Short mmCIF file of C-alpha atoms and ligand atoms in Angstrom, two decimals:
data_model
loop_
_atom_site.label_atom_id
_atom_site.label_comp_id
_atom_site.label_asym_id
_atom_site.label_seq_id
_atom_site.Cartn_x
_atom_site.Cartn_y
_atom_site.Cartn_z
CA UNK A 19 49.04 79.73 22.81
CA UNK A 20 49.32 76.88 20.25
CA UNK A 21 46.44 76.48 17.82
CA UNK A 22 44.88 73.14 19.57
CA UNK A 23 44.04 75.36 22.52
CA UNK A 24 39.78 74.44 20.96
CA UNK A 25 40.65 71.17 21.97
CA UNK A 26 41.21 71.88 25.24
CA UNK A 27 45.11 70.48 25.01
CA UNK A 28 47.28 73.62 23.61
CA UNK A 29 49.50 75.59 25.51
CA UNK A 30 46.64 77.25 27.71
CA UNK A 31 46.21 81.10 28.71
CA UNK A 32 46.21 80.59 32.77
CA UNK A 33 47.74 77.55 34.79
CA UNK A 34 45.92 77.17 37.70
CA UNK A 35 48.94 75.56 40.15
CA UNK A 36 47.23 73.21 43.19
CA UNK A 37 50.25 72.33 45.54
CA UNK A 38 48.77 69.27 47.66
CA UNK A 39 48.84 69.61 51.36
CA UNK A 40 50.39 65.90 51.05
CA UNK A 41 53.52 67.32 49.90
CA UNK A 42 54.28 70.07 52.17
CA UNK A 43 52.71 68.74 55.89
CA UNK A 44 51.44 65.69 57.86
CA UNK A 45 47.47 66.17 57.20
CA UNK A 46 47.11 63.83 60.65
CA UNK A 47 48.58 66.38 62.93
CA UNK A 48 46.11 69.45 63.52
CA UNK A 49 49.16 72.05 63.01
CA UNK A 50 52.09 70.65 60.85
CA UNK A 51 52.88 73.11 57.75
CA UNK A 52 56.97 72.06 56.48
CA UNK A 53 58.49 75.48 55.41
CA UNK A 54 61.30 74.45 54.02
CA UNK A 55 59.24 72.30 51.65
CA UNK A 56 56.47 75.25 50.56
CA UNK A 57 59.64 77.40 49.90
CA UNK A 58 60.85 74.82 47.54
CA UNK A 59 57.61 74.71 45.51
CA UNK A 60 57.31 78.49 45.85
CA UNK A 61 60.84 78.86 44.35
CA UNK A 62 59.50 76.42 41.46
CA UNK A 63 55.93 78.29 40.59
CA UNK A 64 57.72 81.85 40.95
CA UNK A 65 59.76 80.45 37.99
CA UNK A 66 56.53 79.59 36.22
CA UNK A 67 54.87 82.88 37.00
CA UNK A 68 58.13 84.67 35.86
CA UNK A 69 58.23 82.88 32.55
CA UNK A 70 54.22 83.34 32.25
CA UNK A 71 53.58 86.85 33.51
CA UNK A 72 50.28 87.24 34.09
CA UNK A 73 49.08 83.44 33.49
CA UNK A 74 49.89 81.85 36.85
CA UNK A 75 47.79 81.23 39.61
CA UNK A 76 48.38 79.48 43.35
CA UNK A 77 46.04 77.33 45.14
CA UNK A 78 47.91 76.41 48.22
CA UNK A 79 46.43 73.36 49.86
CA UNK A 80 44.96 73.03 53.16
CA UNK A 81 46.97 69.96 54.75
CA UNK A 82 47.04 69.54 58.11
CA UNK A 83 46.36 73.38 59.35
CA UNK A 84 43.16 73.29 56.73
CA UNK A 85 41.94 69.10 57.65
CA UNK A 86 42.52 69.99 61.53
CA UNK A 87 40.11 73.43 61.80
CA UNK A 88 37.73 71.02 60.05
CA UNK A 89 38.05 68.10 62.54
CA UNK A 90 38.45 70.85 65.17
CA UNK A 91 34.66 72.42 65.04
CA UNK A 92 34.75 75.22 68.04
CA UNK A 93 31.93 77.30 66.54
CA UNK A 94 28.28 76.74 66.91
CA UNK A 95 25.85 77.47 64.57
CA UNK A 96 25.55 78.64 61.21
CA UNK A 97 29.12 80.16 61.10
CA UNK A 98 30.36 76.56 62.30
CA UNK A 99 33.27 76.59 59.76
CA UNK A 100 34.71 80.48 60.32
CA UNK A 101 37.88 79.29 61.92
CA UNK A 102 38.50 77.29 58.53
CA UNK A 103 39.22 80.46 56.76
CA UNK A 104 41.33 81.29 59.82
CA UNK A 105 43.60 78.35 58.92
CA UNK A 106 43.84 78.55 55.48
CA UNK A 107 44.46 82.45 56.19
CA UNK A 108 47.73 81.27 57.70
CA UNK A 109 48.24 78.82 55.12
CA UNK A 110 48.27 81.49 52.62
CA UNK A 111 50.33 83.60 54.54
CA UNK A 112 53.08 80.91 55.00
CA UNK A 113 53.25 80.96 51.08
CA UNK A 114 53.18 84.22 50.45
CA UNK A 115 55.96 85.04 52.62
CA UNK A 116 57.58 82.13 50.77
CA UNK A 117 57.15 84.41 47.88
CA UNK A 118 58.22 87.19 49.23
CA UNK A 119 61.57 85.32 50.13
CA UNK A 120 62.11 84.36 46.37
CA UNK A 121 61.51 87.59 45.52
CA UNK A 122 57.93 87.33 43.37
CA UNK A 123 55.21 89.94 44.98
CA UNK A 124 52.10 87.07 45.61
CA UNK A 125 49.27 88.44 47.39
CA UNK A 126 46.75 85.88 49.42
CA UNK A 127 42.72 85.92 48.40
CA UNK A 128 40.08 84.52 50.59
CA UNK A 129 38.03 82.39 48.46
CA UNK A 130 34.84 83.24 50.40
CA UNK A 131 35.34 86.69 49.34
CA UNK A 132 35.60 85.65 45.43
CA UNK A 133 33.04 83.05 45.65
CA UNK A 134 29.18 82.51 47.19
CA UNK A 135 26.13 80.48 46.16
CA UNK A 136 22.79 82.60 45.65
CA UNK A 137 19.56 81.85 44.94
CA UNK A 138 20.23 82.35 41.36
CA UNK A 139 23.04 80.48 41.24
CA UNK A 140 26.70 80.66 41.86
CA UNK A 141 28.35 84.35 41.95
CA UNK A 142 31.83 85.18 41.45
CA UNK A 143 33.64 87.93 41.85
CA UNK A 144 37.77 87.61 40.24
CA UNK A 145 38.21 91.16 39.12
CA UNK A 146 40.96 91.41 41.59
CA UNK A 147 42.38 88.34 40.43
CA UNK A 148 42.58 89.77 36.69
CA UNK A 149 43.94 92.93 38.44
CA UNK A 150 46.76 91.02 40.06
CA UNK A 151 47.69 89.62 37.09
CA UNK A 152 48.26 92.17 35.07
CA UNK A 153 50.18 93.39 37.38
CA UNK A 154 52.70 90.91 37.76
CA UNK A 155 51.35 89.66 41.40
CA UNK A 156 50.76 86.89 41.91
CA UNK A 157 47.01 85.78 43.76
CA UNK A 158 47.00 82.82 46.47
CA UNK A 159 44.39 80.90 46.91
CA UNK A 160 42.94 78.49 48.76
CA UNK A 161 40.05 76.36 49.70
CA UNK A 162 38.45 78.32 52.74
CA UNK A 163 34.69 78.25 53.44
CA UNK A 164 31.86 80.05 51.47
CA UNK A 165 27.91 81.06 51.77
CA UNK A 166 25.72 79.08 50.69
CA UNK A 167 22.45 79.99 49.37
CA UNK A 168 20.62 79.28 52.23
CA UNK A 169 22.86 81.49 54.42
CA UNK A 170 25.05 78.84 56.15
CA UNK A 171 28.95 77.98 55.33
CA UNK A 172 30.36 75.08 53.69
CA UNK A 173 33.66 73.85 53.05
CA UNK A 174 35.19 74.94 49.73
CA UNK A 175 38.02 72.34 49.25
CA UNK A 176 41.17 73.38 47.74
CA UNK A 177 40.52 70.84 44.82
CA UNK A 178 37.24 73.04 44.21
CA UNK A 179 39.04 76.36 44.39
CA UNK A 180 40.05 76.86 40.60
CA UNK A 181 36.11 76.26 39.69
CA UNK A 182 36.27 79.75 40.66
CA UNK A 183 38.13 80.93 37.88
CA UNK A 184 36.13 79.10 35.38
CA UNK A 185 33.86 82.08 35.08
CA UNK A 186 35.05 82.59 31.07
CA UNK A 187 37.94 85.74 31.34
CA UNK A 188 40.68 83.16 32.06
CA UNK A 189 40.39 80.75 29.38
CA UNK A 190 41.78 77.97 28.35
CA UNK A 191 42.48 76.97 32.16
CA UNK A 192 44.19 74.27 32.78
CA UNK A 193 44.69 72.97 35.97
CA UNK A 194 47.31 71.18 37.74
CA UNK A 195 47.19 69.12 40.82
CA UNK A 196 50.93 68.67 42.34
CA UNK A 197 50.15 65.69 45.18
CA UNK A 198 52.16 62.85 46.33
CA UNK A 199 50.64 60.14 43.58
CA UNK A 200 51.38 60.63 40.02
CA UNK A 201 47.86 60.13 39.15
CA UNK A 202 45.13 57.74 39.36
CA UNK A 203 46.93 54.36 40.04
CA UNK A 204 44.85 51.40 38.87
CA UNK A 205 45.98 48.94 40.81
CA UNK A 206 45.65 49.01 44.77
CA UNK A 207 49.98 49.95 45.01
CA UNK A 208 51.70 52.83 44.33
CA UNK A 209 53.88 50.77 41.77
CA UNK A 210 50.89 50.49 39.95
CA UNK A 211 50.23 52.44 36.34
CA UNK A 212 48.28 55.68 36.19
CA UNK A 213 45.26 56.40 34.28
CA UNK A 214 46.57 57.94 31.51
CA UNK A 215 43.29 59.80 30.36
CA UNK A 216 39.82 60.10 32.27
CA UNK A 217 36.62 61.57 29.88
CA UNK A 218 35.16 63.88 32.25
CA UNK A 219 31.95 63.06 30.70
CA UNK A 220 32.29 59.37 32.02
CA UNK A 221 34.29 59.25 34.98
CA UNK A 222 32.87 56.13 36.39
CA UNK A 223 35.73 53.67 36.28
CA UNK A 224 38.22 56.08 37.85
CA UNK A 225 35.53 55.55 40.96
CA UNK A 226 36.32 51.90 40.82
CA UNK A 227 40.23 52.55 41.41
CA UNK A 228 39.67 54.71 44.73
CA UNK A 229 41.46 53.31 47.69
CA UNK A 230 39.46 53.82 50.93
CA UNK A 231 40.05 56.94 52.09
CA UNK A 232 41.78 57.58 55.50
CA UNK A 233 39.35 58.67 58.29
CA UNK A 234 41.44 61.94 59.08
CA UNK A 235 40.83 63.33 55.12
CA UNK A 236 38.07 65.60 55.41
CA UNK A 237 37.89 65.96 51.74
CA UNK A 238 37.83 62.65 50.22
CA UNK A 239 41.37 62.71 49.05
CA UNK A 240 41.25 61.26 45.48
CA UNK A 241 37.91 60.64 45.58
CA UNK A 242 37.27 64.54 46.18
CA UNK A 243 40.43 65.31 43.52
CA UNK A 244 38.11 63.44 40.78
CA UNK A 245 35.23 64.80 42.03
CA UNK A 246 36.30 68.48 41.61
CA UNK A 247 38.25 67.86 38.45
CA UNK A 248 35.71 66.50 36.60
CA UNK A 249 33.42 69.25 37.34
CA UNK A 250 35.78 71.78 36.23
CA UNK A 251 36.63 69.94 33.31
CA UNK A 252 32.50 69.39 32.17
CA UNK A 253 33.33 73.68 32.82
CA UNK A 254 35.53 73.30 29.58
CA UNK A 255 39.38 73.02 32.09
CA UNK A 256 41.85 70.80 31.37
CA UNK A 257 42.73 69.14 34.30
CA UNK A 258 45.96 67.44 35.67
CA UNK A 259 47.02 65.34 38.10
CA UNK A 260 50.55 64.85 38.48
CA UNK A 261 53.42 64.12 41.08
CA UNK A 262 55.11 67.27 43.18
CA UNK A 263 58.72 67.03 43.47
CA UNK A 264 60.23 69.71 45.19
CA UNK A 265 63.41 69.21 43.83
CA UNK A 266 62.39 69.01 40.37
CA UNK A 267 64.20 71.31 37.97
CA UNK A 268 61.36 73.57 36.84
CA UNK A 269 57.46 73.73 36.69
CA UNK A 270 57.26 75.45 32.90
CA UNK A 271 55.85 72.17 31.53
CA UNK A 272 53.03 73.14 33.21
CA UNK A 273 52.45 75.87 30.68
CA UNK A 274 53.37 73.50 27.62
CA UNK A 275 51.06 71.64 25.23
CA UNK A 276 50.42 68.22 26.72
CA UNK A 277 51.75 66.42 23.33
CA UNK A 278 55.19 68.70 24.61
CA UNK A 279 55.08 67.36 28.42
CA UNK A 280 57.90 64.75 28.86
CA UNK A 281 57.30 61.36 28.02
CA UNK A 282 58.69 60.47 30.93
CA UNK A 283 56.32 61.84 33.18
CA UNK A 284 53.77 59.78 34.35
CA UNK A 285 50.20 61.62 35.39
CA UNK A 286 46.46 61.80 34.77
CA UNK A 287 44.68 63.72 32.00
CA UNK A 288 41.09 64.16 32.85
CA UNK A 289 39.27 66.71 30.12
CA UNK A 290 36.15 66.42 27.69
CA UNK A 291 38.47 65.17 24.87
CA UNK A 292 41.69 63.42 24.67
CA UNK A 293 44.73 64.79 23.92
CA UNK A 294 46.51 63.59 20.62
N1 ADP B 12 43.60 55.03 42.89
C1 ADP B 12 44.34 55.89 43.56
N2 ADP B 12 45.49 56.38 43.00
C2 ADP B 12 46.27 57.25 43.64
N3 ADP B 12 45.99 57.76 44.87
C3 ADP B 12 44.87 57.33 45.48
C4 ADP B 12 43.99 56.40 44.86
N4 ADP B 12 42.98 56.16 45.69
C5 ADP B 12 43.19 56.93 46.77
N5 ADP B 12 44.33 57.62 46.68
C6 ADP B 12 44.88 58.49 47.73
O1 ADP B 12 44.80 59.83 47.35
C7 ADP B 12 45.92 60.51 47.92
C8 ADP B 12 46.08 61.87 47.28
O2 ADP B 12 45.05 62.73 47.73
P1 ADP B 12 45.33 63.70 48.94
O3 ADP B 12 45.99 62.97 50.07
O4 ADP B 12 44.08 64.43 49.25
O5 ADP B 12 46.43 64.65 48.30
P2 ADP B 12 46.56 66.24 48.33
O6 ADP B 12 47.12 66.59 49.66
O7 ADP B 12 47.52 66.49 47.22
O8 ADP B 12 45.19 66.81 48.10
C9 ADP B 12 47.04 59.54 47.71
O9 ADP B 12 48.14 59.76 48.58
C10 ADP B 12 46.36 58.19 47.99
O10 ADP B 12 46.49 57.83 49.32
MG1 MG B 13 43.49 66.41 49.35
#
């Protein structure tokens, strides 16, 4: 851990790793999920987690499997939204047996089970996930849905997921969002630049960049990435969206300084202070 890690941009203790459903299925079919392309990412986080023992953790997103249960309500009632956790039960499972092929032991974790709103306030519940970690497994996550304090479900997004592990015992946390943008684009074109940095304290012209969101998303795409991340960040994260490339050499930037990322690399910073 470098010493800037008070300033929220050192090499932090635990990466939390968000693979976007946009990269690894078509979110407007109900059942898509491309194997081929969740075992290339899982080859390239089990080389993170192997150079990082103990400092990795998955979020697997819901794509089409996860948007489809959601646009798909069978249930009535206050348990509406079970057969989300269903879904992104056999999301998790396609990743972790894409771990299991690389040959790095990755165990999945229902969210709702880690995660609930009271009447006091949010509870969480990650002992397992510290567990895990120290013993070389590593936990996958994803977004799922969770009780609310009135008794009902609602839908935990996948960008919402690592809020979980901002309960203190993971700290510094950054987190990186892999998706199929390299960040906030400010113009309306994918040629466009990135936002380079975002002050999670005032987030308000990031709004003004959002493209209007496809009606399929049923979280908000960017608009529910900022959302999320600047929440966690106001939660003292450093958070990161970037590009996914499944072919991409290796994910251990991921674990680096941001002054050390590659100069290269285009993405979006969004934290309560900038890095250097
Ligand atoms: N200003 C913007 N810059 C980049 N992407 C944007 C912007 N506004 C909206 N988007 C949309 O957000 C999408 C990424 O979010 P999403 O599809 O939910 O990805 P993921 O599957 O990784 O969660 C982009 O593909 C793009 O269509
Ligand atoms: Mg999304």
């Amino acid at each position: 851990m470098s010493d800037d890690s008070a300033t929220g941009h050192g090499a932090p203790r635990t990466v939390v790793v968000k693979v976007g459903g946009s990269l690894v299925s078509d979110k407007r079919s109900d059942h898509d999920i491309d194997e081929a392309a969740v075992l290339d990412y899982a080859r390239l986080v089990a080389d993170l987690a192997r150079s990082y023992p103990g400092r990795v953790v998955l979020v697997a997103g819901g794509g089409a499997l996860g948007h489809g249960a959601v646009r798909r309500k069978e249930h009535d009632g206050r348990l509406a939204l079970l057969p989300l956790t269903r879904a992104t039960f056999a999301v998790k499972w396609v990743w972790t047996e894409a771990f299991r092929a690389v040959g790095l032991p990755a165990v999945p974790l229902q969210a709702m089970a880690m995660y609930a709103e009271g009447g006091d306030g949010p509870m969480f519940q990650t002992g397992v996930v510290s567990r895990l970690l120290g013993t070389g497994v590593l936990p996958v996550l994803s977004g799922d849905c969770v009780l609310t304090a009135d008794g009902d479900l609602r839908i935990l997004g996948s960008d919402h997921v690592p809020g979980i592990l901002l309960d203190g015992s993971f700290g510094p946390v950054r987190v990186v969002a892999l998706t199929d943008v390299p960040g906030i684009h400010t113009g309306r074109t994918g040629d466009s630049p990135v936002v380079p940095y975002l002050d999670a304290a005032d987030p308000s012209r990031a709004y003004a960049y959002l493209w209007p969101t496809a009606a399929w998303d049923t979280s908000g795409a960017m608009r529910g990435k900022v959302d999320a991340f600047v929440a966690h960040a106001a939660r003292g994260a450093e958070c990161v969206i970037a590009r996914g490339d499944r072919k991409a050499a290796s994910l251990r930037h991921l674990m680096a300084p941001m002054a050390d990322w590659p100069k290269d690399l285009p993405r979006t910073v969004i934290s309560r202070s900038r890095p250097a």
